[in-house]
Amino acid sequence: MANTMPQDPSLHEITPARRQASPDTLAGSDRKRRRKVLSCYDCRRRKLQCDRAMPACGRCTKAGQASNCLYIDDATEGPARESDGREPFDAHISRPIQQAPTPLGDTLARLEYQDRRIKQLEAALAHTGHTQAMDPAHRLRASKLPLTPESVVGAAEQIGASMNDRETMVLRGKSFKTQFHGTTHPGALIAHIPDLNLFTKETFESFPALARIRQDMHTLEDRTDAAGSRPQSITSEQLKALLPPQDEADQLVQLYLDNYGCIYHILHLPSFRKEYSEMWSNVADARPHFVAIVLLIMAAAQCLTSTQPMLYTAKSSTAREKAITYVEACDDWLQTQSQKHVTAADFQIRCLLQLGRMVSARKIKRTWTDSGTLLRFCMAAGLHRNPDLIRKKTSALDKELRRRIWATVIELELQAAFDRGMISAQWPMQTDCSAPSNIHDDDLDQDSEQLPAMASPSEFTNASYLVTASDSVLLRHGLNNTLNNIRQALSFNDIKRFTEEIEAQIQSIPSWEGIGADAPHALLSLRLRQYLLVLHDRQVRQADNMTERGFSRMIIIDTATRIIDAHRKLVNRGCYALELMCNDQLRAALSICHVATTADINADNAIGKIIEHHADRVMDEAIQMLTDKVIRFGREQRQLWIALAAHGFWKARKDPSHRAMYMQEAVEKVTRPWYKIMACQEDAPIGALPEASRDRSSEVPHNMLGYLQPGPVLKAGAVAELGDPPLLDLDEIEAWTFENWGFNPMDLQHALADPYPPIAP
């Protein structure tokens, strides 16, 4: 009977000495016929007897490794497995950063496997010269990598595939003047809403009066220079001269502390209040770094004000112009400061600069690159490492501020990457900085040798958001990088598991009570629910059956409704912080429009009733919030138009006989805020505008329909001849008509004869 005693993996390489084989023996052994491999890969590698049971052998089943039991023709083809049984791409999502070392035997076996694999790849590479003569379609089929934009374009041109069959990512422009937005960008969903681009084309053709807005916009821009458009060197004295009267500053500072101060808590409030009071007693002697902090705090709070009437400078509100003035002045001043003697204020200023730009819609396209620069600046200073590793004496307060700043920076960088549709920086592999402590600032000062006792997680402090967000940051980081990986495929089981993990994190958010607790609590859930929308938007398109597709549709409807309800609850309480900072209102509107326009409402009565109940309300609420954002900023009409077009298209799908009316309604709603901006110019009221502009805007306030006379509606399938100049604040007209917005790479992949299996990184 064969010996079936298990062997210790650590003794895998220890074998008894053997007598050296003769050349004849070696030659004979080479001529031996190789027997077919019948054992599973793991049993053969460990040289154990395998019962060859299917789908998993008994030995692997007893060891709890049934999911890793593989039957392959050649043991050298066996893949290296993750020790926890999960696919390599998502193994980091739910595991801690520090992992226990694998046994020595497994390590040596993996090294042997890698060595054999390298030799195989080198041999395969030597025989690939003939593939250069293949046509692109055959070359794609011969490739082992899944389709990407780079590999698809050339083949698509020659095999007749539509050039619009691109992946979900949005890459627009030409030559080097291009912009790229990945899968998690809200606009990436536009390509999957059928015929939405045709609806917008017809709207622009039917209402040529929209082009007049461009003329009025340029008239205003020619008369007024936007703040911050002319960078200049700023001295400390000039920075102090920007401070407004104390009463105005007090209101803005308190507005910031009540809104963003409870989210990104990077200040020590007792120290801040003390120095703030001293600053007003003698502004000339105030510390320039502290003045910059105060200016940036006021910049972040400017657009939260509700001063009436709202005035504008060109196409920007006066509140936004003040915010931009403070932001650009502090940025210019910071560039002239030495980095030899860095203090906490240097990092606080950079965090507030990033926040100030976000909540004033300044340089939105640079948010992801700027947040990455901020992250690297902090890592270069070692903020990602445990502050207890610092050798020189450092106060407990400074260590805690390092933790808060680092937690804030990774939150800003991760969200910027998600909004842009890009992979986040790989900081989890390099950081050992713990989460901030849930403590009250009054219990800590510069003389404290150690931190006070932490408050209960259910007790709200100004640091509660950063503390709780750190519990889910690795999950969100892994999800973002998975969703924006151009070679990553997700199965329905993966999406279900991620959904369960996200829901578990949402359920674990404490229910806080206290002043300022509403916005942090809402933001924690919003930051998690946005991933549910992207996950299930993807699953709706790739589901294999109606059960999976119906499950994802229900998740999308529920999630979109909860997102809008969370925003509405805050707005009703007078809190506009998240309305200005987040983009998930547009994401929710597009997601529910995608579900509504792709579901067969007549065939599925149950899902039809749910869509009818929620779709109109969600999109209408989102439009109201985006309209308010346009009024507060004086810009961002692009997001508003996308939501309006989606809502109009959905209503036209339900009632095609009133298609022209829904187009007209969308035009009216997008132009009304613009004409309000024109009528409320600070330096030049409507009477000072050119005659044409004055006469037209006088008809705007109550009814736009009489002013915007509809033109002939295009026939179905007709292509509108659109003008070259962009409208409103858009970069190009494609952004309004949604032309050349990409599609999923799987669309072209399925068109080829041989599908490509997903590969693990």
Short mmCIF file of N, CA, C and O in Angstrom, two decimals, residues 16 61 78 133 180 203 288 580 595 650 661-662 689 744:
data_model
loop_
_atom_site.label_atom_id
_atom_site.label_comp_id
_atom_site.label_asym_id
_atom_site.label_seq_id
_atom_site.Cartn_x
_atom_site.Cartn_y
_atom_site.Cartn_z
N PRO A 16 16.44 12.79 0.59
CA PRO A 16 17.66 12.01 0.84
C PRO A 16 18.62 12.09 -0.34
O PRO A 16 18.22 12.32 -1.48
N THR A 61 -10.51 19.27 0.03
CA THR A 61 -11.77 19.59 0.70
C THR A 61 -11.60 19.57 2.21
O THR A 61 -12.06 20.47 2.93
N GLY A 78 0.24 25.62 -13.08
CA GLY A 78 -0.57 25.97 -11.92
C GLY A 78 -0.31 27.37 -11.46
O GLY A 78 0.83 27.80 -11.35
N ALA A 133 2.82 39.39 -38.91
CA ALA A 133 2.17 39.40 -40.22
C ALA A 133 0.67 39.19 -40.13
O ALA A 133 -0.04 39.27 -41.13
N PHE A 180 -9.32 62.69 -20.12
CA PHE A 180 -9.70 61.30 -19.87
C PHE A 180 -10.44 61.20 -18.55
O PHE A 180 -10.01 61.77 -17.54
N THR A 203 -32.62 68.54 -29.57
CA THR A 203 -32.90 69.72 -28.76
C THR A 203 -32.11 70.92 -29.25
O THR A 203 -32.65 72.03 -29.39
N PRO A 288 1.85 85.21 9.49
CA PRO A 288 1.33 85.10 8.12
C PRO A 288 0.69 83.74 7.82
O PRO A 288 -0.32 83.67 7.12
N LEU A 580 -22.53 71.33 -2.38
CA LEU A 580 -21.47 71.96 -3.16
C LEU A 580 -20.27 71.05 -3.34
O LEU A 580 -19.56 71.15 -4.35
N VAL A 595 -31.44 52.85 -15.53
CA VAL A 595 -32.33 51.74 -15.21
C VAL A 595 -33.69 51.93 -15.87
O VAL A 595 -34.26 51.00 -16.46
N TRP A 650 -36.10 60.63 -20.43
CA TRP A 650 -36.91 59.60 -19.77
C TRP A 650 -38.40 59.90 -19.94
O TRP A 650 -39.19 59.00 -20.24
N MET A 661 -42.11 69.05 -26.30
CA MET A 661 -42.39 69.81 -25.09
C MET A 661 -41.34 69.54 -24.02
O MET A 661 -40.90 70.46 -23.32
N TYR A 662 -40.90 68.30 -23.90
CA TYR A 662 -39.88 67.97 -22.90
C TYR A 662 -38.53 68.57 -23.28
O TYR A 662 -37.75 68.95 -22.41
N LEU A 689 -26.16 96.29 -20.42
CA LEU A 689 -25.79 95.32 -21.43
C LEU A 689 -26.20 95.81 -22.81
O LEU A 689 -27.02 96.72 -22.94
N ASN A 744 -18.58 50.09 -23.26
CA ASN A 744 -17.83 49.09 -22.52
C ASN A 744 -16.96 48.28 -23.46
O ASN A 744 -17.40 47.92 -24.56
#
